[in-house]
Coordinates of C-alpha atoms in Angstrom, one line a residue:
Chain A
M1 CA 0.0 0.0 0.0
S2 CA 1.4 3.4 -1.0
C3 CA 2.5 6.0 1.6
E4 CA -0.1 8.4 0.4
R5 CA -2.9 5.7 0.8
W6 CA -1.7 5.0 4.3
S7 CA -1.7 8.6 5.2
S8 CA -5.2 9.1 3.8
R9 CA -6.5 6.0 5.7
L10 CA -4.9 7.2 8.9
G11 CA -6.5 10.6 8.3
V12 CA -9.9 9.1 8.1
I13 CA -9.4 7.0 11.3
L14 CA -8.2 10.1 13.1
A15 CA -11.2 12.0 11.8
V16 CA -13.5 9.4 13.4
A17 CA -11.5 9.4 16.6
G18 CA -11.4 13.2 16.7
S19 CA -15.2 13.4 16.4
A20 CA -15.6 11.0 19.3
V21 CA -13.2 12.6 21.8
G22 CA -14.3 15.5 24.0
L23 CA -14.7 16.8 27.5
G24 CA -16.7 13.7 28.5
N25 CA -13.5 11.6 28.3
F26 CA -11.1 13.7 30.2
L27 CA -13.3 15.6 32.6
R28 CA -16.8 14.2 33.0
F29 CA -15.9 10.5 33.2
P30 CA -13.4 10.8 36.1
G31 CA -15.8 13.1 37.9
Q32 CA -18.6 10.5 37.6
A33 CA -16.5 7.6 38.6
A34 CA -15.3 9.5 41.7
Q35 CA -18.9 10.5 42.6
Y36 CA -20.2 7.0 42.4
G37 CA -17.4 5.2 44.1
G38 CA -14.9 4.1 41.5
G39 CA -14.9 0.3 41.3
A40 CA -18.6 -0.4 41.2
F41 CA -19.2 2.4 38.8
M42 CA -16.7 0.8 36.4
I43 CA -18.5 -2.5 36.5
A44 CA -21.8 -0.8 35.7
Y45 CA -20.0 1.3 33.1
F46 CA -18.7 -1.7 31.1
V47 CA -22.0 -3.6 31.3
S48 CA -23.7 -0.5 30.0
L49 CA -21.2 -0.1 27.2
L50 CA -21.9 -3.7 26.0
I51 CA -25.6 -3.9 26.4
L52 CA -26.6 -0.3 25.8
G53 CA -23.9 1.9 24.3
L54 CA -23.0 -0.3 21.3
P55 CA -26.4 -1.6 20.4
I56 CA -28.1 1.9 20.7
C57 CA -25.2 3.5 18.8
W58 CA -25.7 1.1 15.9
A59 CA -29.5 1.6 16.1
E60 CA -29.1 5.3 15.9
W61 CA -26.7 5.3 12.9
T62 CA -29.0 2.9 11.1
M63 CA -32.3 4.8 11.8
G64 CA -30.7 8.1 11.0
R65 CA -29.3 7.0 7.6
M66 CA -32.6 5.4 6.6
A67 CA -34.8 8.4 7.7
G68 CA -32.3 10.7 5.9
R69 CA -33.0 8.8 2.6
H70 CA -36.6 9.7 3.0
G71 CA -35.9 13.4 3.6
F72 CA -35.8 13.6 7.4
H73 CA -32.7 15.1 9.1
S74 CA -33.9 16.0 12.6
S75 CA -34.8 13.8 15.5
P76 CA -38.6 14.7 15.4
G77 CA -38.5 13.9 11.7
V78 CA -36.8 10.5 12.3
F79 CA -39.3 9.5 14.9
H80 CA -42.2 10.8 12.8
F81 CA -40.9 8.6 10.0
F82 CA -40.5 5.4 12.1
L83 CA -43.5 5.8 14.3
R84 CA -45.9 7.0 11.6
N85 CA -48.4 8.6 13.9
R86 CA -49.1 12.1 15.1
W87 CA -47.3 11.6 18.4
G88 CA -44.0 10.3 16.9
K89 CA -42.6 13.8 16.4
Y90 CA -43.1 14.7 20.1
V91 CA -40.9 11.8 21.2
G92 CA -38.3 13.2 18.9
V93 CA -38.5 16.6 20.5
I94 CA -36.1 15.2 23.2
G95 CA -33.5 14.7 20.5
V96 CA -33.5 18.4 19.9
V97 CA -33.7 19.5 23.5
V98 CA -30.8 17.3 24.7
P99 CA -27.9 18.5 22.4
V100 CA -29.1 22.2 22.5
V101 CA -29.3 22.3 26.3
I102 CA -26.0 20.3 26.7
Y103 CA -24.4 22.8 24.3
M104 CA -25.5 25.6 26.7
Y105 CA -23.3 24.3 29.5
Y106 CA -20.7 22.4 27.4
V107 CA -19.6 25.7 25.8
V108 CA -19.0 27.1 29.4
I109 CA -16.7 24.3 30.2
E110 CA -15.0 24.7 26.9
S111 CA -14.3 28.3 27.9
W112 CA -12.8 27.0 31.2
C113 CA -10.3 24.9 29.1
L114 CA -9.4 27.9 27.0
G115 CA -9.0 30.1 30.1
Y116 CA -6.8 27.5 31.7
A117 CA -4.6 27.2 28.6
V118 CA -4.2 31.1 28.5
N119 CA -3.4 31.2 32.3
F120 CA -0.8 28.5 31.9
L121 CA 0.8 30.5 29.1
T122 CA 0.8 33.8 31.0
G123 CA 2.0 32.2 34.2
G124 CA -1.3 32.8 36.0
I125 CA -1.4 29.1 37.1
R126 CA 1.5 28.1 39.4
F127 CA 0.2 25.9 42.1
D128 CA 2.2 24.1 44.7
S129 CA -0.7 23.1 46.9
V130 CA -4.2 21.7 46.6
D131 CA -5.5 24.9 48.2
G132 CA -4.0 27.1 45.6
A133 CA -5.5 25.0 42.8
S134 CA -9.0 25.0 44.4
K135 CA -8.9 28.7 45.1
F136 CA -7.9 29.6 41.5
F137 CA -10.7 27.3 40.1
G138 CA -13.3 28.6 42.5
R139 CA -12.5 32.2 41.6
F140 CA -12.2 31.5 37.9
I141 CA -15.7 30.0 37.6
G142 CA -17.3 32.1 40.4
I143 CA -18.2 29.2 42.7
E144 CA -18.6 31.4 45.8
E145 CA -21.3 33.7 44.5
N146 CA -23.6 34.0 41.4
G147 CA -22.3 36.3 38.8
L148 CA -18.7 36.4 40.1
S149 CA -17.2 34.7 37.0
L150 CA -18.7 37.3 34.6
G151 CA -15.7 39.6 34.6
F152 CA -13.4 40.1 31.6
G153 CA -10.0 39.6 33.3
F154 CA -7.6 36.8 32.5
D155 CA -8.7 34.9 35.5
Q156 CA -12.5 35.2 34.9
V157 CA -14.6 33.2 32.5
G158 CA -16.4 36.1 30.7
S159 CA -14.0 37.0 27.8
Y160 CA -13.3 33.3 27.1
L161 CA -16.9 32.4 26.9
L162 CA -17.7 35.3 24.6
F163 CA -14.8 34.2 22.3
V164 CA -15.8 30.6 22.4
F165 CA -19.4 31.3 21.7
V166 CA -18.7 33.5 18.7
L167 CA -16.1 31.0 17.4
N168 CA -18.6 28.1 17.5
F169 CA -21.3 30.0 15.6
V170 CA -18.9 31.3 12.9
L171 CA -17.6 27.7 12.4
I172 CA -21.1 26.1 12.3
Y173 CA -22.3 28.8 9.9
R174 CA -19.4 28.6 7.5
G175 CA -19.1 24.8 7.6
V176 CA -16.5 23.0 9.6
S177 CA -14.9 20.2 7.5
K178 CA -11.6 22.0 6.9
G179 CA -11.1 23.0 10.5
I180 CA -12.0 19.6 11.8
E181 CA -9.8 18.0 9.2
W182 CA -6.9 20.1 10.5
F183 CA -7.7 19.3 14.0
C184 CA -8.0 15.6 13.5
K185 CA -4.7 15.4 11.4
W186 CA -2.5 17.4 13.8
A187 CA -4.1 18.2 17.1
M188 CA -5.7 14.8 17.7
P189 CA -2.4 12.8 17.6
A190 CA -0.8 15.6 19.7
L191 CA -3.5 15.2 22.3
L192 CA -3.0 11.4 22.4
V193 CA 0.8 11.7 22.7
L194 CA 0.5 14.4 25.4
A195 CA -2.1 12.3 27.3
L196 CA 0.3 9.4 27.3
V197 CA 3.1 11.6 28.7
I198 CA 0.8 12.8 31.4
L199 CA -0.3 9.3 32.2
A200 CA 3.4 8.2 32.6
R201 CA 3.9 11.1 35.0
V202 CA 0.8 10.3 37.0
L203 CA 1.8 6.6 37.3
T204 CA 5.2 7.7 38.7
L205 CA 3.8 10.3 41.1
G206 CA 4.0 8.0 44.2
A207 CA 2.7 9.9 47.2
P208 CA 2.8 13.6 46.5
D209 CA 2.5 14.5 50.2
P210 CA 5.2 12.5 52.2
S211 CA 3.2 13.1 55.4
L212 CA 0.3 11.2 53.9
P213 CA 1.9 8.0 52.4
E214 CA -1.5 6.3 52.0
R215 CA -2.5 8.9 49.5
N216 CA -0.5 7.4 46.6
V217 CA -1.3 6.6 43.0
I218 CA -1.5 2.8 43.6
N219 CA -4.2 3.3 46.1
G220 CA -5.8 5.8 43.7
L221 CA -5.9 3.0 41.1
G222 CA -7.3 0.8 43.8
Y223 CA -10.1 3.3 44.5
M224 CA -11.0 3.2 40.9
W225 CA -10.7 -0.5 40.1
N226 CA -11.1 -2.5 43.4
P227 CA -14.3 -4.5 43.0
G228 CA -14.9 -4.5 46.8
K229 CA -15.0 -1.5 49.2
V230 CA -14.0 -1.2 52.9
F231 CA -15.7 1.3 55.1
L232 CA -15.4 2.5 58.7
E233 CA -18.8 2.6 60.3
K234 CA -20.1 4.2 63.5
N235 CA -23.1 3.2 65.6
G236 CA -25.2 6.2 66.4
E237 CA -28.8 7.1 67.0
A238 CA -29.6 6.4 63.3
G239 CA -27.9 2.9 63.6
W240 CA -24.7 2.1 61.8
T241 CA -23.6 4.9 59.4
R242 CA -20.5 5.2 57.2
E243 CA -17.7 7.4 58.5
R244 CA -15.3 7.1 55.7
E245 CA -14.0 4.8 52.9
L246 CA -10.8 3.0 53.7
I247 CA -8.2 2.6 51.0
G248 CA -4.8 0.8 51.4
D249 CA -3.6 -1.9 53.8
T250 CA -2.2 0.5 56.4
E251 CA -5.5 2.6 56.7
I252 CA -7.6 -0.6 57.0
E253 CA -5.2 -2.0 59.7
Q254 CA -5.4 1.3 61.6
A255 CA -9.2 1.3 61.4
R256 CA -9.4 -2.3 62.6
A257 CA -7.3 -1.4 65.6
E258 CA -9.6 1.6 66.3
A259 CA -12.7 -0.6 66.0
A260 CA -11.2 -3.2 68.3
A261 CA -10.8 -0.5 71.0
D262 CA -14.1 1.2 70.4
P263 CA -17.3 -0.9 70.2
S264 CA -19.2 2.0 68.5
L265 CA -16.9 1.5 65.4
R266 CA -16.7 -1.3 63.0
V267 CA -14.9 -2.1 59.7
E268 CA -17.3 -3.3 57.0
T269 CA -16.5 -4.9 53.6
V270 CA -19.0 -4.4 50.9
G271 CA -18.8 -6.7 47.9
I272 CA -19.5 -5.7 44.4
A273 CA -23.1 -7.0 44.5
G274 CA -23.9 -4.8 47.5
Q275 CA -22.6 -1.7 45.7
L276 CA -24.4 -2.5 42.5
R277 CA -27.8 -2.4 44.2
K278 CA -28.1 1.4 43.8
P279 CA -30.2 2.4 40.7
Q280 CA -28.6 5.8 40.8
L281 CA -25.2 4.3 40.0
W282 CA -26.6 2.4 37.0
L283 CA -28.4 5.5 35.8
A284 CA -25.1 7.5 36.1
A285 CA -23.0 4.8 34.4
A286 CA -25.5 4.5 31.5
G287 CA -25.7 8.3 31.3
Q288 CA -21.9 8.5 31.0
I289 CA -21.8 5.9 28.3
F290 CA -24.5 7.8 26.4
F291 CA -22.9 11.2 27.0
S292 CA -19.4 10.3 25.9
L293 CA -20.5 8.2 22.9
S294 CA -23.1 10.9 21.9
V295 CA -25.6 8.2 22.0
G296 CA -29.2 9.3 22.9
F297 CA -28.2 12.8 22.0
G298 CA -29.9 13.2 18.7
V299 CA -26.5 14.0 17.2
I300 CA -25.8 10.7 15.5
L301 CA -29.4 10.6 14.2
T302 CA -28.9 13.9 12.4
Y303 CA -25.4 13.3 11.0
A304 CA -26.2 9.7 9.9
S305 CA -29.2 11.1 8.0
Y306 CA -26.8 12.7 5.5
L307 CA -25.1 9.4 4.6
S308 CA -25.9 7.1 1.7
K309 CA -26.5 3.4 1.5
R310 CA -22.9 2.9 0.5
D311 CA -21.6 4.3 3.8
D312 CA -20.5 1.9 6.5
V313 CA -22.6 2.6 9.6
V314 CA -21.5 -0.5 11.6
L315 CA -17.7 0.1 11.5
S316 CA -18.2 3.9 11.7
G317 CA -20.1 3.4 15.0
L318 CA -17.7 0.8 16.4
S319 CA -14.6 2.8 15.4
A320 CA -16.0 5.9 17.1
T321 CA -16.9 3.9 20.2
S322 CA -13.5 2.2 20.4
A323 CA -11.5 5.5 20.0
N324 CA -13.8 7.1 22.6
E325 CA -13.3 4.2 25.1
F326 CA -9.5 4.1 24.5
C327 CA -9.3 7.8 25.4
E328 CA -11.9 7.6 28.3
V329 CA -10.9 4.4 30.1
G330 CA -7.3 4.0 28.8
L331 CA -6.2 7.6 29.3
G332 CA -8.8 9.9 31.0
G333 CA -9.7 7.4 33.7
L334 CA -6.1 6.4 34.5
I335 CA -4.9 10.0 34.7
T336 CA -7.4 12.2 36.6
L337 CA -8.9 9.9 39.3
P338 CA -5.7 8.3 40.6
A339 CA -4.0 11.7 40.6
G340 CA -7.0 13.2 42.2
F341 CA -6.9 10.5 44.9
A342 CA -3.1 11.1 45.5
F343 CA -3.6 14.8 45.9
L344 CA -7.0 15.1 47.5
G345 CA -7.8 11.7 49.1
V346 CA -11.3 9.9 48.9
A347 CA -13.3 12.8 50.5
G348 CA -11.7 15.3 48.1
V349 CA -12.3 13.5 44.8
A350 CA -15.9 12.4 45.8
G351 CA -16.8 16.0 46.8
M352 CA -15.9 17.6 43.5
G353 CA -18.7 18.5 41.0
T354 CA -19.0 16.4 37.8
F355 CA -16.6 18.5 35.7
A356 CA -14.5 20.1 38.4
L357 CA -12.1 17.3 39.2
G358 CA -9.8 17.7 36.2
F359 CA -9.5 21.4 36.7
N360 CA -8.4 21.0 40.3
V361 CA -6.2 18.0 39.8
L362 CA -4.4 18.3 36.5
P363 CA -2.7 21.6 37.2
L364 CA -1.1 19.9 40.3
V365 CA 0.1 17.1 38.0
F366 CA 1.6 19.7 35.6
A367 CA 3.3 21.4 38.6
K368 CA 5.2 18.2 39.2
M369 CA 6.5 17.9 35.6
P370 CA 9.5 19.6 34.0
M371 CA 8.1 22.4 31.7
G372 CA 4.8 21.9 33.4
E373 CA 3.4 25.3 32.3
L374 CA 4.1 24.5 28.7
F375 CA 2.5 21.0 29.0
G376 CA -0.5 22.6 30.8
F377 CA -0.9 25.1 28.1
V378 CA -0.8 22.6 25.3
F379 CA -3.0 20.1 27.1
F380 CA -5.8 22.5 27.8
L381 CA -5.6 24.1 24.4
L382 CA -5.8 20.7 22.7
L383 CA -8.7 19.7 25.0
F384 CA -10.4 23.0 24.1
L385 CA -10.0 22.1 20.4
A386 CA -11.4 18.6 21.0
A387 CA -14.3 20.2 22.8
V388 CA -15.0 22.6 19.9
T389 CA -15.5 19.6 17.5
S390 CA -18.0 18.1 20.0
S391 CA -19.9 21.3 20.6
L392 CA -20.2 22.0 16.9
S393 CA -21.8 18.6 16.4
M394 CA -24.3 19.5 19.2
L395 CA -25.6 22.5 17.3
Q396 CA -26.5 20.7 14.1
P397 CA -29.5 18.8 15.4
G398 CA -31.2 22.0 16.5
I399 CA -30.3 23.8 13.2
A400 CA -31.5 20.9 11.1
F401 CA -34.8 20.8 13.1
L402 CA -35.4 24.6 12.6
E403 CA -34.7 24.3 8.9
E404 CA -37.1 21.4 8.7
A405 CA -39.9 22.7 10.9
L406 CA -39.8 26.3 9.7
N407 CA -38.7 25.7 6.2
I408 CA -36.0 28.3 6.6
G409 CA -32.3 28.5 5.4
R410 CA -29.2 27.9 7.4
K411 CA -28.6 31.6 8.0
E412 CA -31.9 32.1 9.8
S413 CA -31.7 28.8 11.8
V414 CA -28.2 29.5 12.9
A415 CA -29.3 33.0 14.1
I416 CA -32.3 31.6 16.1
M417 CA -30.1 28.9 17.6
G418 CA -27.5 31.4 18.5
F419 CA -30.1 33.5 20.4
I420 CA -31.4 30.5 22.3
T421 CA -28.1 29.1 23.3
A422 CA -26.8 32.5 24.2
M423 CA -29.6 32.9 26.7
G424 CA -29.0 29.4 28.1
S425 CA -25.2 29.8 28.4
A426 CA -25.7 33.2 30.1
F427 CA -28.0 31.5 32.6
V428 CA -25.4 28.8 33.3
V429 CA -22.4 31.2 33.6
Y430 CA -24.3 33.6 35.8
F431 CA -25.7 31.0 38.3
S432 CA -22.2 29.8 39.1
K433 CA -22.6 29.4 42.8
D434 CA -21.7 25.8 43.7
L435 CA -22.1 25.1 39.9
K436 CA -25.8 24.5 40.7
A437 CA -27.2 25.5 37.3
L438 CA -24.5 23.4 35.4
D439 CA -24.8 20.4 37.6
T440 CA -28.7 20.5 37.5
L441 CA -28.8 20.7 33.7
D442 CA -26.1 18.0 33.4
F443 CA -28.2 15.6 35.5
W444 CA -31.7 16.2 34.2
V445 CA -30.6 16.6 30.5
G446 CA -27.1 15.1 30.3
T447 CA -28.2 11.9 32.2
F448 CA -32.0 11.7 32.7
L449 CA -33.3 12.9 29.3
I450 CA -30.5 11.1 27.4
F451 CA -31.6 8.0 29.2
I452 CA -35.3 8.6 28.0
L453 CA -34.2 9.3 24.4
A454 CA -32.0 6.3 24.3
T455 CA -34.8 4.0 25.6
S456 CA -37.2 5.4 23.0
Q457 CA -34.7 4.8 20.3
I458 CA -34.0 1.2 21.1
I459 CA -37.7 0.4 21.5
V460 CA -38.6 2.1 18.2
F461 CA -35.6 0.3 16.5
S462 CA -36.3 -3.1 17.9
W463 CA -40.1 -3.2 18.2
R464 CA -41.5 -0.8 15.7
F465 CA -38.9 -1.1 12.9
G466 CA -37.8 -4.7 13.8
V467 CA -34.4 -6.0 14.8
E468 CA -34.0 -8.2 11.8
K469 CA -34.9 -5.5 9.3
G470 CA -32.7 -3.2 11.2
L471 CA -29.7 -5.6 11.0
A472 CA -30.3 -6.0 7.2
E473 CA -30.5 -2.2 6.8
A474 CA -27.3 -1.7 8.8
A475 CA -25.4 -4.4 6.8
Q476 CA -25.8 -2.4 3.6
G477 CA -22.5 -0.7 2.8
S478 CA -20.8 -2.2 5.8
V479 CA -17.8 -4.5 5.8
F480 CA -19.4 -6.7 8.4
G481 CA -22.9 -6.7 9.9
I482 CA -24.0 -6.2 13.5
P483 CA -23.2 -9.6 15.1
R484 CA -26.3 -11.7 15.6
V485 CA -25.6 -12.0 19.4
F486 CA -27.0 -8.5 19.5
V487 CA -30.4 -9.6 18.3
P488 CA -31.7 -10.6 21.7
V489 CA -29.7 -7.8 23.3
M490 CA -31.4 -5.2 21.2
K491 CA -34.8 -6.7 21.3
F492 CA -35.1 -7.7 25.0
I493 CA -32.1 -7.0 27.1
S494 CA -31.4 -3.3 26.4
P495 CA -35.1 -2.1 26.6
L496 CA -35.7 -4.3 29.7
F497 CA -32.6 -3.1 31.4
L498 CA -33.3 0.6 30.7
L499 CA -36.9 0.3 31.8
T500 CA -35.9 -1.6 35.0
V501 CA -33.2 0.9 36.0
F502 CA -35.5 3.7 35.3
A503 CA -38.4 2.2 37.4
L504 CA -36.1 1.4 40.3
W505 CA -34.5 4.9 40.1
M506 CA -38.0 6.5 40.2
L507 CA -39.1 4.4 43.1
T508 CA -35.9 5.0 45.3
N509 CA -34.9 8.5 44.3
V510 CA -38.2 10.2 43.4
F511 CA -40.7 8.4 45.6
G512 CA -38.2 7.6 48.4
I513 CA -38.9 3.9 48.7
S514 CA -36.1 2.1 50.4
F515 CA -35.7 -1.6 49.4
S516 CA -33.2 -2.2 52.2
G517 CA -35.7 -1.1 54.9
G518 CA -33.6 1.9 55.9
E519 CA -34.3 5.6 55.5
P520 CA -35.7 6.8 52.2
E521 CA -32.9 7.8 49.7
F522 CA -34.0 10.8 47.7
S523 CA -31.6 11.9 45.0
G524 CA -30.0 15.3 45.7
Y525 CA -31.4 16.5 42.3
V526 CA -34.9 15.5 43.3
R527 CA -34.4 17.0 46.7
D528 CA -33.5 20.4 45.0
L529 CA -36.8 20.4 43.1
F530 CA -39.4 19.0 45.6
I531 CA -38.1 18.5 49.1
D532 CA -35.7 21.4 49.9
P533 CA -36.6 23.7 46.8
E534 CA -33.5 25.3 45.4
P535 CA -34.5 28.3 43.2
V536 CA -31.6 27.9 40.7
A537 CA -32.3 24.2 40.2
I538 CA -36.0 25.0 39.7
L539 CA -35.2 27.7 37.2
A540 CA -32.8 25.4 35.3
V541 CA -35.4 22.7 35.0
G542 CA -38.0 25.4 34.0
L543 CA -35.7 26.6 31.3
V544 CA -35.5 23.1 29.8
G545 CA -39.3 22.7 30.0
L546 CA -39.8 26.1 28.3
F547 CA -37.4 25.1 25.5
A548 CA -39.0 21.7 25.1
L549 CA -42.4 23.4 24.8
F550 CA -41.1 25.7 22.1
V551 CA -39.7 22.8 20.1
A552 CA -42.9 20.8 20.6
L553 CA -45.0 23.8 19.4
L554 CA -42.8 24.2 16.3
A555 CA -43.0 20.4 15.6
S556 CA -46.8 20.5 16.0
R557 CA -47.2 23.2 13.3
A558 CA -44.5 22.0 10.9
R559 CA -45.8 20.8 7.5
A560 CA -42.8 18.5 7.2
F561 CA -44.2 16.3 10.0
R562 CA -47.8 16.2 8.9
H563 CA -47.5 13.8 6.1
Q564 CA -45.3 10.8 5.4
K565 CA -42.6 11.3 2.8
G566 CA -41.2 8.4 0.9
G567 CA -41.9 4.8 1.6
N568 CA -42.5 2.7 4.6
P569 CA -39.7 2.1 7.1
Chain B
M1 CA -5.0 -2.0 45.2
T2 CA -6.3 -5.5 45.6
T3 CA -5.6 -8.5 43.3
G4 CA -9.2 -8.2 42.1
G5 CA -8.6 -4.5 41.3
W6 CA -5.5 -5.4 39.2
I7 CA -7.5 -8.0 37.3
V8 CA -10.4 -5.7 36.6
M9 CA -8.1 -2.9 35.5
T10 CA -6.0 -5.0 33.3
M11 CA -9.0 -6.6 31.6
S12 CA -10.8 -3.3 31.2
V13 CA -7.9 -1.3 29.8
G14 CA -6.6 -4.3 27.8
G15 CA -10.1 -4.8 26.4
V16 CA -10.6 -1.2 25.2
V17 CA -7.0 -1.0 23.7
T18 CA -7.6 -4.3 21.8
L19 CA -10.9 -3.2 20.5
F20 CA -9.4 0.1 19.3
L21 CA -6.5 -1.7 17.6
W22 CA -8.9 -4.2 16.0
C23 CA -10.9 -1.4 14.5
L24 CA -7.8 0.2 13.1
W25 CA -6.7 -3.1 11.6
K26 CA -10.2 -3.6 10.1
V27 CA -10.3 -0.2 8.6
I28 CA -6.8 -0.4 7.1
T29 CA -7.2 -3.8 5.7
S30 CA -10.7 -3.5 4.2
P31 CA -10.6 -2.3 0.6
R32 CA -12.1 1.2 0.0
E33 CA -13.4 1.2 3.6
T34 CA -12.0 4.7 4.3
D35 CA -14.3 6.1 1.6
H36 CA -17.3 5.0 3.6
L37 CA -16.2 5.6 7.1
H38 CA -17.5 8.6 9.0
G39 CA -17.3 10.4 12.3
A40 CA -20.2 12.6 13.2
A41 CA -18.4 15.9 13.7
G42 CA -16.4 15.7 10.5
L43 CA -19.3 15.7 8.2
E44 CA -20.1 18.7 6.2
T45 CA -23.9 18.9 5.9
P46 CA -25.5 19.9 2.6
D47 CA -27.2 23.0 4.1
T48 CA -23.8 24.6 4.7
K49 CA -23.5 25.1 1.0
E50 CA -25.8 28.1 1.4
A51 CA -23.4 29.7 3.8
S52 CA -20.0 28.8 2.4
P53 CA -18.6 30.6 -0.8
E54 CA -16.1 27.7 -1.1
H55 CA -19.0 25.3 -1.9
P56 CA -21.1 26.5 -4.8
P57 CA -24.5 24.7 -4.7
N58 CA -23.6 22.1 -7.3
S59 CA -20.2 21.1 -5.9
S60 CA -19.9 17.6 -4.4
I61 CA -18.8 17.7 -0.8
R62 CA -16.4 15.2 0.6
G63 CA -17.8 13.0 3.3
V64 CA -21.5 13.4 2.3
H65 CA -23.1 11.3 -0.4
Q66 CA -26.5 12.6 -1.1
S67 CA -29.1 10.1 -2.1

């Protein structure tokens, strides 16, 4: 094979990988793994990848390509085409709401990356302690008070957000293939090489604080991968409650000695089965798979709708998934969480918001590297570029929907989408206290609504369209078909699994039913809305509801969704 | 880190690396596969023709095959 042919093939592979990699891999994934206890989360994560991520990804590519051939390019259009009744388009509304709302906060995190890159370059980031890193991050994003981040200094988000927002809309309006081609050819390999260098540094960190030898990288890897967990529990008025998680032999031995001396203490080991009983953990693991693979987003549905029968949807989906998992598990997961544990300990990593862990921990890793400021600058700049490719893809479903529903051109639809997302991003960046707006939107849209859309997609694909027909459709143009082992998975296991997790999550976290006989366990996100109302959380959910209503109204009046174009699915 | 932890980590990281390498091999060794392989963000959608002077309405755009 000629050198030119190799280079062209490598370019295409990098293009697929570049599309798949984003903030979900390096920032959201470690935060989620930390929040849900590491080891158990990883088991739920891989189960979700096999029985949800891959099958639904293939279903989405296949449905999108087929609906596109019949003239539908938006999620309401795709559902209208497959369901063939007046309600179909309303299910598809979620496929517009999800990417657009996620864009509203994703672009804010994108601006954090750019801001960190600039501050590394200008010497604004030089941390030698955890405190220094947390203070800078808190001030940068305005975590203390609403509106604090809105300034235009180097160490505030305002100017970066404005730049990033304008950049995204200029690129999405002008077309992005050249820019993305450049990114994939040069920046993507650079990002991978740099991530490998950082990984090597993290794995050789040892214990950064000699006075806390148990806080070392090996124990950090243990926190992430150990199937069992050990806790120190205390007997109080409410019965046995968990004091803290124990990591490492020395800490466990010390706790055992404490427990031997004090009868109100005990050391409890929880096996993997015990940890996996929490529906919230499964919801989060499935949500992370969907988020990072862009499955259940409406994004793949829209982009696949522009493909022809000759295009390979099976290997495209699998290649994007494998590149994404390589970056997420092989790089993102091994870098941030073990380093986070080494610098912050269990309580520190578990207490960070979903996206905050990397911004607090990675600068500390760079501080321990020669030419750390240069590495920090390049890493955050490349992460910013990777995020731009992802955020651009989130805008297309909304733009395609407006074009389809209002029968308008790209210029008008980009302008409308720009106005809507500007309002949303302003809301997220203003209500910065404790990242309440961002975290609320990330849970209710970035986890909950994605979960609903993914469930709808696999049910429509397997039961309305038919798995056998779906597999035959997917095989067209593909070098290999979807393996037949996925027939029962797509038809029974995926929908049943999703519905069961959803029902259990509703029962435990929304209705407060405890299956273990203990106190009701309401999710913090449910608590913010119904039990201890939190105005910002209510406003955030209200914003999503308002936007969903707007999209539903447009869909109800759109001519494109009133009649059936083309043949039967 | 327990023995179980090492096993789970090795299998997980090994699994995703193997899958990624297998996909690379499959793409490279399948004739004309790269003409038909796509990542979502790299696609130029047909409606951008309206906005971009580089793409007059009748030009064919790499990466998108209109039916």
